[in-house]
mmCIF file of C-alpha atoms and ligand atoms in Angstrom:
data_model
loop_
_atom_site.group_PDB
_atom_site.id
_atom_site.type_symbol
_atom_site.label_atom_id
_atom_site.label_comp_id
_atom_site.label_asym_id
_atom_site.label_seq_id
_atom_site.Cartn_x
_atom_site.Cartn_y
_atom_site.Cartn_z
ATOM 1 C CA ALA A 1125 -24.985 29.814 24.712
ATOM 2 C CA LYS A 1126 -28.694 30.542 25.124
ATOM 3 C CA ALA A 1127 -28.027 32.845 28.090
ATOM 4 C CA LYS A 1128 -25.941 35.146 25.905
ATOM 5 C CA GLY A 1129 -29.058 36.136 23.993
ATOM 6 C CA ARG A 1130 -28.427 38.209 20.906
ATOM 7 C CA ASP A 1131 -24.651 37.899 21.211
ATOM 8 C CA SER A 1132 -24.760 34.164 20.510
ATOM 9 C CA PHE A 1133 -26.115 34.912 17.067
ATOM 10 C CA ALA A 1134 -23.125 37.105 16.324
ATOM 11 C CA LEU A 1135 -20.851 34.230 17.304
ATOM 12 C CA PHE A 1136 -22.755 31.791 15.175
ATOM 13 C CA GLU A 1137 -23.080 33.749 11.948
ATOM 14 C CA PRO A 1138 -19.512 33.451 10.650
ATOM 15 C CA THR A 1139 -19.781 29.644 10.852
ATOM 16 C CA LEU A 1140 -22.948 29.637 8.820
ATOM 17 C CA ASP A 1141 -21.321 32.012 6.363
ATOM 18 C CA THR A 1142 -18.349 29.716 5.953
ATOM 19 C CA ALA A 1143 -20.527 26.694 5.323
ATOM 20 C CA ALA A 1144 -22.633 28.661 2.855
ATOM 21 C CA ARG A 1145 -19.516 29.984 1.131
ATOM 22 C CA GLN A 1146 -18.082 26.498 0.854
ATOM 23 C CA ARG A 1147 -21.314 25.234 -0.679
ATOM 24 C CA ARG A 1148 -21.355 28.135 -3.099
ATOM 25 C CA GLU A 1149 -17.739 27.461 -4.064
ATOM 26 C CA THR A 1150 -18.419 23.766 -4.624
ATOM 27 C CA GLU A 1151 -21.412 24.747 -6.730
ATOM 28 C CA LEU A 1152 -19.342 27.110 -8.914
ATOM 29 C CA GLN A 1153 -16.581 24.519 -9.287
ATOM 30 C CA LEU A 1154 -19.135 21.874 -10.181
ATOM 31 C CA ARG A 1155 -20.385 23.985 -13.079
ATOM 32 C CA GLU A 1156 -16.832 24.132 -14.420
ATOM 33 C CA ALA A 1157 -16.211 20.477 -13.636
ATOM 34 C CA MET A 1158 -18.775 19.431 -16.212
ATOM 35 C CA GLU A 1159 -17.156 21.552 -18.910
ATOM 36 C CA ARG A 1160 -13.633 20.468 -17.943
ATOM 37 C CA GLY A 1161 -14.366 16.772 -18.022
ATOM 38 C CA GLN A 1162 -13.738 16.205 -14.300
ATOM 39 C CA LEU A 1163 -16.826 14.062 -13.821
ATOM 40 C CA LEU A 1164 -16.820 10.350 -14.400
ATOM 41 C CA LEU A 1165 -18.949 7.304 -13.769
ATOM 42 C CA HIS A 1166 -18.116 4.220 -11.791
ATOM 43 C CA TYR A 1167 -20.132 1.065 -12.311
ATOM 44 C CA GLN A 1168 -21.100 -1.477 -9.674
ATOM 45 C CA PRO A 1169 -22.195 -4.982 -10.720
ATOM 46 C CA ILE A 1170 -25.531 -6.579 -9.843
ATOM 47 C CA LEU A 1171 -25.629 -10.362 -9.467
ATOM 48 C CA ALA A 1172 -28.678 -12.481 -10.350
ATOM 49 C CA LEU A 1173 -28.985 -15.090 -7.595
ATOM 50 C CA GLY A 1174 -30.869 -17.590 -9.748
ATOM 51 C CA THR A 1175 -28.228 -17.869 -12.465
ATOM 52 C CA ASP A 1176 -25.223 -16.573 -10.511
ATOM 53 C CA THR A 1177 -24.364 -14.189 -13.324
ATOM 54 C CA ILE A 1178 -23.880 -10.434 -13.523
ATOM 55 C CA THR A 1179 -27.030 -8.947 -15.062
ATOM 56 C CA GLY A 1180 -26.152 -5.292 -14.990
ATOM 57 C CA TYR A 1181 -24.380 -2.360 -13.397
ATOM 58 C CA GLU A 1182 -25.424 0.718 -11.476
ATOM 59 C CA ALA A 1183 -23.796 3.988 -12.567
ATOM 60 C CA LEU A 1184 -22.414 6.019 -9.646
ATOM 61 C CA VAL A 1185 -21.083 9.498 -10.297
ATOM 62 C CA ARG A 1186 -17.601 10.631 -9.185
ATOM 63 C CA TRP A 1187 -15.795 13.954 -9.408
ATOM 64 C CA GLN A 1188 -12.069 14.014 -10.070
ATOM 65 C CA HIS A 1189 -11.421 17.318 -8.316
ATOM 66 C CA PRO A 1190 -8.099 18.973 -9.252
ATOM 67 C CA GLU A 1191 -7.211 19.762 -5.606
ATOM 68 C CA ARG A 1192 -9.445 17.609 -3.446
ATOM 69 C CA GLY A 1193 -8.966 14.320 -5.295
ATOM 70 C CA LEU A 1194 -11.722 11.849 -6.120
ATOM 71 C CA LEU A 1195 -14.983 13.097 -4.610
ATOM 72 C CA TYR A 1196 -17.979 10.870 -3.836
ATOM 73 C CA PRO A 1197 -21.625 11.877 -4.302
ATOM 74 C CA SER A 1198 -22.038 12.654 -0.586
ATOM 75 C CA GLU A 1199 -19.770 15.668 -1.152
ATOM 76 C CA PHE A 1200 -21.598 17.201 -4.089
ATOM 77 C CA VAL A 1201 -24.892 15.586 -5.104
ATOM 78 C CA ALA A 1202 -26.932 17.282 -2.334
ATOM 79 C CA ILE A 1203 -25.351 20.639 -3.279
ATOM 80 C CA ALA A 1204 -26.206 20.041 -6.917
ATOM 81 C CA GLU A 1205 -29.718 19.030 -5.918
ATOM 82 C CA ALA A 1206 -30.271 22.164 -3.788
ATOM 83 C CA SER A 1207 -28.946 24.531 -6.475
ATOM 84 C CA GLY A 1208 -30.801 22.965 -9.386
ATOM 85 C CA LEU A 1209 -27.439 22.076 -10.931
ATOM 86 C CA ILE A 1210 -28.526 18.465 -10.647
ATOM 87 C CA VAL A 1211 -30.536 18.895 -13.857
ATOM 88 C CA PRO A 1212 -27.582 19.582 -16.195
ATOM 89 C CA LEU A 1213 -25.385 17.255 -14.102
ATOM 90 C CA GLY A 1214 -28.035 14.553 -14.335
ATOM 91 C CA GLU A 1215 -28.335 15.043 -18.086
ATOM 92 C CA TRP A 1216 -24.599 14.534 -18.407
ATOM 93 C CA ILE A 1217 -24.800 11.388 -16.249
ATOM 94 C CA ILE A 1218 -27.685 9.916 -18.238
ATOM 95 C CA HIS A 1219 -26.017 10.630 -21.550
ATOM 96 C CA GLN A 1220 -22.627 9.307 -20.467
ATOM 97 C CA ALA A 1221 -24.086 6.159 -18.881
ATOM 98 C CA LEU A 1222 -26.169 5.342 -21.968
ATOM 99 C CA VAL A 1223 -23.345 5.956 -24.424
ATOM 100 C CA GLU A 1224 -20.849 3.891 -22.379
ATOM 101 C CA SER A 1225 -23.183 0.983 -21.675
ATOM 102 C CA ALA A 1226 -24.382 0.803 -25.282
ATOM 103 C CA SER A 1227 -21.120 -0.984 -26.123
ATOM 104 C CA TRP A 1228 -21.370 -3.563 -23.309
ATOM 105 C CA PRO A 1229 -22.609 -7.098 -23.988
ATOM 106 C CA GLU A 1230 -26.291 -6.900 -24.806
ATOM 107 C CA HIS A 1231 -27.585 -8.841 -21.816
ATOM 108 C CA LEU A 1232 -26.271 -6.226 -19.384
ATOM 109 C CA ARG A 1233 -28.600 -3.666 -17.839
ATOM 110 C CA ILE A 1234 -27.574 -0.144 -16.852
ATOM 111 C CA GLY A 1235 -28.999 1.405 -13.676
ATOM 112 C CA ILE A 1236 -29.135 5.194 -13.480
ATOM 113 C CA ASN A 1237 -30.058 7.152 -10.340
ATOM 114 C CA LEU A 1238 -32.558 9.988 -10.722
ATOM 115 C CA SER A 1239 -32.929 12.555 -7.942
ATOM 116 C CA PRO A 1240 -36.306 14.136 -7.094
ATOM 117 C CA THR A 1241 -35.445 17.445 -8.807
ATOM 118 C CA GLN A 1242 -34.470 15.587 -11.967
ATOM 119 C CA VAL A 1243 -37.747 13.694 -12.054
ATOM 120 C CA GLY A 1244 -39.572 16.978 -11.435
ATOM 121 C CA SER A 1245 -37.820 18.635 -14.365
ATOM 122 C CA PRO A 1246 -40.032 19.051 -17.441
ATOM 123 C CA ARG A 1247 -37.004 18.337 -19.653
ATOM 124 C CA LEU A 1248 -36.301 14.885 -18.280
ATOM 125 C CA VAL A 1249 -38.320 12.649 -20.584
ATOM 126 C CA LYS A 1250 -37.207 14.508 -23.707
ATOM 127 C CA THR A 1251 -33.506 14.431 -22.811
ATOM 128 C CA ILE A 1252 -33.708 10.738 -21.967
ATOM 129 C CA ALA A 1253 -35.443 9.975 -25.253
ATOM 130 C CA GLU A 1254 -32.715 11.904 -27.097
ATOM 131 C CA SER A 1255 -29.876 10.162 -25.279
ATOM 132 C CA LEU A 1256 -31.484 6.780 -25.889
ATOM 133 C CA ALA A 1257 -31.636 7.557 -29.609
ATOM 134 C CA ILE A 1258 -28.075 8.919 -29.831
ATOM 135 C CA SER A 1259 -26.546 6.038 -27.842
ATOM 136 C CA GLY A 1260 -28.487 3.434 -29.777
ATOM 137 C CA ILE A 1261 -28.920 1.327 -26.629
ATOM 138 C CA ALA A 1262 -32.023 -0.881 -26.421
ATOM 139 C CA PRO A 1263 -34.307 0.950 -23.940
ATOM 140 C CA GLY A 1264 -35.165 -2.387 -22.309
ATOM 141 C CA ARG A 1265 -31.620 -2.483 -20.937
ATOM 142 C CA VAL A 1266 -32.093 0.781 -19.068
ATOM 143 C CA ASP A 1267 -33.311 0.988 -15.484
ATOM 144 C CA PHE A 1268 -33.979 4.222 -13.620
ATOM 145 C CA GLU A 1269 -33.568 4.167 -9.844
ATOM 146 C CA ILE A 1270 -35.715 6.580 -7.871
ATOM 147 C CA THR A 1271 -36.262 6.984 -4.134
ATOM 148 C CA GLU A 1272 -39.518 7.409 -2.288
ATOM 149 C CA HIS A 1273 -38.870 11.171 -2.174
ATOM 150 C CA VAL A 1274 -39.822 11.189 -5.853
ATOM 151 C CA VAL A 1275 -43.065 9.511 -4.913
ATOM 152 C CA LEU A 1276 -43.743 11.890 -2.027
ATOM 153 C CA GLU A 1277 -43.001 15.133 -3.835
ATOM 154 C CA GLY A 1278 -45.518 16.258 -6.422
ATOM 155 C CA SER A 1279 -46.664 12.723 -6.828
ATOM 156 C CA GLU A 1280 -49.131 13.129 -9.703
ATOM 157 C CA ALA A 1281 -46.676 14.816 -12.097
ATOM 158 C CA ASN A 1282 -43.885 12.473 -11.045
ATOM 159 C CA ARG A 1283 -46.108 9.454 -11.492
ATOM 160 C CA SER A 1284 -46.871 10.477 -15.039
ATOM 161 C CA THR A 1285 -43.142 11.042 -15.708
ATOM 162 C CA LEU A 1286 -42.366 7.526 -14.510
ATOM 163 C CA TYR A 1287 -45.065 6.111 -16.781
ATOM 164 C CA LYS A 1288 -43.537 8.020 -19.711
ATOM 165 C CA LEU A 1289 -40.122 6.529 -18.975
ATOM 166 C CA ARG A 1290 -41.724 3.099 -19.047
ATOM 167 C CA GLU A 1291 -43.404 3.931 -22.360
ATOM 168 C CA LEU A 1292 -39.923 4.621 -23.722
ATOM 169 C CA GLY A 1293 -39.155 1.012 -22.781
ATOM 170 C CA ALA A 1294 -37.092 1.582 -19.615
ATOM 171 C CA SER A 1295 -37.741 -0.049 -16.250
ATOM 172 C CA ILE A 1296 -38.060 1.648 -12.860
ATOM 173 C CA SER A 1297 -36.560 0.599 -9.535
ATOM 174 C CA LEU A 1298 -37.592 1.872 -6.118
ATOM 175 C CA ASP A 1299 -34.258 2.572 -4.401
ATOM 176 C CA ASP A 1300 -33.447 2.410 -0.668
ATOM 177 C CA PHE A 1301 -36.688 0.633 0.125
ATOM 178 C CA GLY A 1302 -37.502 0.309 3.801
ATOM 179 C CA THR A 1303 -35.924 3.575 4.930
ATOM 180 C CA GLY A 1304 -37.755 6.820 5.472
ATOM 181 C CA TYR A 1305 -41.495 6.772 5.098
ATOM 182 C CA SER A 1306 -41.899 3.837 2.764
ATOM 183 C CA SER A 1307 -45.558 3.160 2.286
ATOM 184 C CA LEU A 1308 -47.150 0.129 0.727
ATOM 185 C CA ASN A 1309 -49.330 2.546 -1.153
ATOM 186 C CA TYR A 1310 -46.366 3.465 -3.386
ATOM 187 C CA LEU A 1311 -46.113 -0.117 -4.526
ATOM 188 C CA ARG A 1312 -49.727 -0.046 -5.610
ATOM 189 C CA ASN A 1313 -49.788 3.340 -7.301
ATOM 190 C CA PHE A 1314 -46.420 3.573 -9.014
ATOM 191 C CA PRO A 1315 -45.034 1.490 -11.851
ATOM 192 C CA PHE A 1316 -42.063 -0.224 -10.219
ATOM 193 C CA ASP A 1317 -40.352 -3.183 -11.839
ATOM 194 C CA ARG A 1318 -37.916 -3.706 -9.033
ATOM 195 C CA ILE A 1319 -37.422 -2.939 -5.356
ATOM 196 C CA LYS A 1320 -33.949 -2.286 -4.008
ATOM 197 C CA ILE A 1321 -33.784 -3.309 -0.351
ATOM 198 C CA ASP A 1322 -31.700 -0.851 1.617
ATOM 199 C CA ARG A 1323 -28.340 -1.881 3.026
ATOM 200 C CA ASP A 1324 -29.605 -1.222 6.571
ATOM 201 C CA PHE A 1325 -31.691 -4.406 6.433
ATOM 202 C CA VAL A 1326 -29.181 -6.474 4.477
ATOM 203 C CA THR A 1327 -26.389 -5.745 6.964
ATOM 204 C CA GLY A 1328 -28.321 -7.375 9.808
ATOM 205 C CA ILE A 1329 -29.789 -10.227 7.820
ATOM 206 C CA VAL A 1330 -27.652 -12.924 9.479
ATOM 207 C CA SER A 1331 -27.493 -11.570 13.037
ATOM 208 C CA SER A 1332 -30.903 -9.960 13.451
ATOM 209 C CA ARG A 1333 -34.146 -11.915 13.281
ATOM 210 C CA GLU A 1334 -35.996 -8.654 12.706
ATOM 211 C CA SER A 1335 -33.887 -7.665 9.686
ATOM 212 C CA GLN A 1336 -34.221 -11.166 8.303
ATOM 213 C CA ALA A 1337 -38.005 -11.140 8.741
ATOM 214 C CA ILE A 1338 -38.260 -7.741 7.037
ATOM 215 C CA VAL A 1339 -36.148 -8.793 4.042
ATOM 216 C CA LYS A 1340 -38.150 -12.023 3.713
ATOM 217 C CA THR A 1341 -41.414 -10.104 3.805
ATOM 218 C CA ILE A 1342 -40.264 -7.519 1.256
ATOM 219 C CA CYS A 1343 -39.186 -10.317 -1.105
ATOM 220 C CA ARG A 1344 -42.497 -12.172 -0.763
ATOM 221 C CA LEU A 1345 -44.486 -8.989 -1.233
ATOM 222 C CA ALA A 1346 -42.460 -7.990 -4.299
ATOM 223 C CA ASP A 1347 -42.884 -11.452 -5.707
ATOM 224 C CA ALA A 1348 -46.643 -11.324 -5.225
ATOM 225 C CA LEU A 1349 -46.723 -7.934 -6.969
ATOM 226 C CA GLY A 1350 -44.639 -9.210 -9.880
ATOM 227 C CA MET A 1351 -41.620 -7.101 -8.952
ATOM 228 C CA ALA A 1352 -37.993 -8.213 -8.672
ATOM 229 C CA THR A 1353 -35.833 -7.526 -5.609
ATOM 230 C CA VAL A 1354 -32.242 -6.341 -5.317
ATOM 231 C CA ALA A 1355 -30.487 -6.558 -1.950
ATOM 232 C CA GLU A 1356 -28.054 -3.658 -1.538
ATOM 233 C CA GLY A 1357 -24.812 -3.528 0.411
ATOM 234 C CA VAL A 1358 -23.976 -7.243 0.497
ATOM 235 C CA GLU A 1359 -20.534 -7.487 2.076
ATOM 236 C CA GLU A 1360 -20.374 -11.027 3.452
ATOM 237 C CA ALA A 1361 -20.763 -14.486 1.955
ATOM 238 C CA GLU A 1362 -23.193 -15.445 4.757
ATOM 239 C CA GLN A 1363 -25.469 -12.581 3.782
ATOM 240 C CA LEU A 1364 -25.460 -13.702 0.159
ATOM 241 C CA GLU A 1365 -26.247 -17.255 1.230
ATOM 242 C CA MET A 1366 -29.191 -16.056 3.314
ATOM 243 C CA LEU A 1367 -30.499 -13.960 0.415
ATOM 244 C CA ARG A 1368 -30.393 -17.005 -1.846
ATOM 245 C CA ARG A 1369 -32.350 -19.004 0.710
ATOM 246 C CA ILE A 1370 -34.901 -16.214 1.098
ATOM 247 C CA GLY A 1371 -35.381 -16.064 -2.660
ATOM 248 C CA CYS A 1372 -34.230 -12.509 -3.335
ATOM 249 C CA SER A 1373 -33.749 -11.994 -7.112
ATOM 250 C CA GLU A 1374 -30.499 -10.047 -7.196
ATOM 251 C CA ALA A 1375 -27.705 -8.742 -5.001
ATOM 252 C CA GLN A 1376 -25.282 -5.850 -5.082
ATOM 253 C CA GLY A 1377 -22.446 -4.920 -2.745
ATOM 254 C CA TYR A 1378 -18.731 -4.964 -2.114
ATOM 255 C CA LEU A 1379 -18.712 -8.786 -1.899
ATOM 256 C CA ILE A 1380 -19.889 -8.993 -5.505
ATOM 257 C CA GLY A 1381 -17.925 -6.017 -6.756
ATOM 258 C CA LYS A 1382 -17.014 -2.476 -5.808
ATOM 259 C CA PRO A 1383 -17.895 0.410 -8.077
ATOM 260 C CA ALA A 1384 -15.111 0.743 -10.673
ATOM 261 C CA SER A 1385 -14.443 2.717 -13.831
ATOM 262 C CA GLU A 1386 -14.269 -0.453 -15.907
ATOM 263 C CA PRO A 1387 -17.508 -2.385 -15.431
ATOM 264 C CA LEU A 1388 -16.199 -5.726 -16.597
ATOM 265 C CA ALA A 1389 -13.160 -5.384 -14.335
ATOM 266 C CA ALA A 1390 -15.528 -4.847 -11.411
ATOM 267 C CA ALA A 1391 -17.254 -8.128 -12.240
ATOM 268 C CA GLN A 1392 -13.997 -10.026 -12.573
ATOM 269 C CA SER A 1393 -12.634 -8.709 -9.283
ATOM 270 C CA ARG A 1394 -15.472 -10.272 -7.325
ATOM 271 C CA PRO A 1395 -14.672 -13.106 -4.981
ATOM 272 C CA ASP A 1396 -16.217 -16.461 -5.821
ATOM 273 C CA ALA A 1397 -19.773 -15.786 -4.717
ATOM 274 C CA SER A 1398 -21.085 -19.230 -5.557
ATOM 275 C CA GLY A 1399 -19.968 -20.465 -2.133
HETATM 276 P P1 C2E B 1334 -27.370 4.626 -3.760
HETATM 277 O O1 C2E B 1334 -28.083 4.861 -5.038
HETATM 278 O O2 C2E B 1334 -28.104 3.916 -2.675
HETATM 279 O O3 C2E B 1334 -26.033 3.869 -4.164
HETATM 280 C C1 C2E B 1334 -25.420 2.876 -3.386
HETATM 281 C C2 C2E B 1334 -24.261 3.440 -2.591
HETATM 282 O O4 C2E B 1334 -23.783 2.423 -1.710
HETATM 283 C C3 C2E B 1334 -23.063 3.836 -3.448
HETATM 284 O O5 C2E B 1334 -22.398 4.906 -2.799
HETATM 285 C C4 C2E B 1334 -22.206 2.587 -3.398
HETATM 286 O O6 C2E B 1334 -20.840 2.808 -3.658
HETATM 287 C C5 C2E B 1334 -22.428 2.139 -1.976
HETATM 288 N N1 C2E B 1334 -22.229 0.711 -1.785
HETATM 289 C C6 C2E B 1334 -22.402 -0.286 -2.683
HETATM 290 N N2 C2E B 1334 -22.157 -1.492 -2.147
HETATM 291 C C7 C2E B 1334 -21.809 -1.270 -0.869
HETATM 292 C C8 C2E B 1334 -21.425 -2.131 0.226
HETATM 293 O O7 C2E B 1334 -21.356 -3.356 0.119
HETATM 294 N N3 C2E B 1334 -21.140 -1.528 1.417
HETATM 295 C C9 C2E B 1334 -21.217 -0.168 1.589
HETATM 296 N N4 C2E B 1334 -20.901 0.327 2.774
HETATM 297 N N5 C2E B 1334 -21.571 0.660 0.580
HETATM 298 C C10 C2E B 1334 -21.870 0.126 -0.625
HETATM 299 P P2 C2E B 1334 -21.971 6.236 -3.562
HETATM 300 O O8 C2E B 1334 -21.420 5.910 -4.930
HETATM 301 O O9 C2E B 1334 -21.128 7.017 -2.641
HETATM 302 O O10 C2E B 1334 -23.359 6.978 -3.803
HETATM 303 C C11 C2E B 1334 -24.107 7.460 -2.712
HETATM 304 C C12 C2E B 1334 -25.461 7.972 -3.170
HETATM 305 O O11 C2E B 1334 -25.315 9.101 -4.023
HETATM 306 C C13 C2E B 1334 -26.247 6.958 -3.991
HETATM 307 O O12 C2E B 1334 -26.874 6.032 -3.130
HETATM 308 C C14 C2E B 1334 -27.205 7.877 -4.710
HETATM 309 O O13 C2E B 1334 -28.277 8.229 -3.889
HETATM 310 C C15 C2E B 1334 -26.354 9.106 -4.966
HETATM 311 N N6 C2E B 1334 -25.814 9.041 -6.336
HETATM 312 C C16 C2E B 1334 -24.731 8.346 -6.792
HETATM 313 N N7 C2E B 1334 -24.580 8.497 -8.119
HETATM 314 C C17 C2E B 1334 -25.603 9.290 -8.522
HETATM 315 C C18 C2E B 1334 -26.009 9.801 -9.802
HETATM 316 O O14 C2E B 1334 -25.412 9.526 -10.861
HETATM 317 N N8 C2E B 1334 -27.121 10.596 -9.827
HETATM 318 C C19 C2E B 1334 -27.837 10.886 -8.686
HETATM 319 N N9 C2E B 1334 -28.920 11.667 -8.798
HETATM 320 N N10 C2E B 1334 -27.490 10.423 -7.478
HETATM 321 C C20 C2E B 1334 -26.377 9.626 -7.401
HETATM 322 CA CA1 CA B 1335 -29.207 3.641 -6.442
HETATM 323 CA CA1 CA B 1336 -29.731 2.419 -2.785
HETATM 324 CA CA1 CA B 1337 -28.599 4.431 -0.075
#
């Protein structure tokens, strides 16, 4: 294709146009989706390994698209993030998650994902404070999950935002830990209550000595720093057993429960995890 020189660009352009048009269309539809009530939240349970009880749920957004069916975040969250639509979408998610979880049993925590653009938005703290007040939920039950991208991008402003969320009484989790450019410096300079260990490491925890060593080390480090750990993507009983032995605080994954619209149903559908 290189040899064709300028002509290859002509061949390539329509493809780019189509992709761009599709993104634009999804973006326009997403705006309407919020108004038309097509968005919904699924909740995935988190199991405390010490007590073998469900301690909370993570909210995961879904889009009931009129033609395309149930869409997962991989099909629209990045588009929303790139277009800035993630701010109103995120406000809807926060509000909905807080209002719904306010009526759950009081010991249950609610985890809410915040994307980098959301954390960078000057409206975030105010809208969260308002939704907390309207829902009436105890702020101590609310956990915000952020990724290291939040830490990397505009770190001083984002750091202060995270401290403000903690002042409101919420806790903060560092999501997907171990992937990307994770630096130990983040753990020192940001106010994390919890580290979520990425599925990549949990998947290999039984078969790979390296994965096992990494998970062990993350758990010890978190422990020494006074932070809890959540292992993500637990699919097998052997993995759960290993996490118990390692001393990980909590676990989440299909073995414990898949994301579902009814949180308590998700907890009940879990196989006996006590081994
Ligand atoms: P995440 O925050 O790391 O969420 C965990 C993802 O792993 C979820 O995918 C969940 O369904 C999936 N998962 C959970 N347990 C297992 C398991 O045992 N095996 C496997 N293979 N997967 C498992 P989902 O719901 O498709 O969400 C993907 C990503 O989209 C999330 O990753 C998060 O980054 C983003 N996202 C989801 N909901 C929201 C939201 O409300 N707001 C924002 N800003 N981002 C969201
Ligand atoms: Ca998450
Ligand atoms: Ca994660
Ligand atoms: Ca992930």
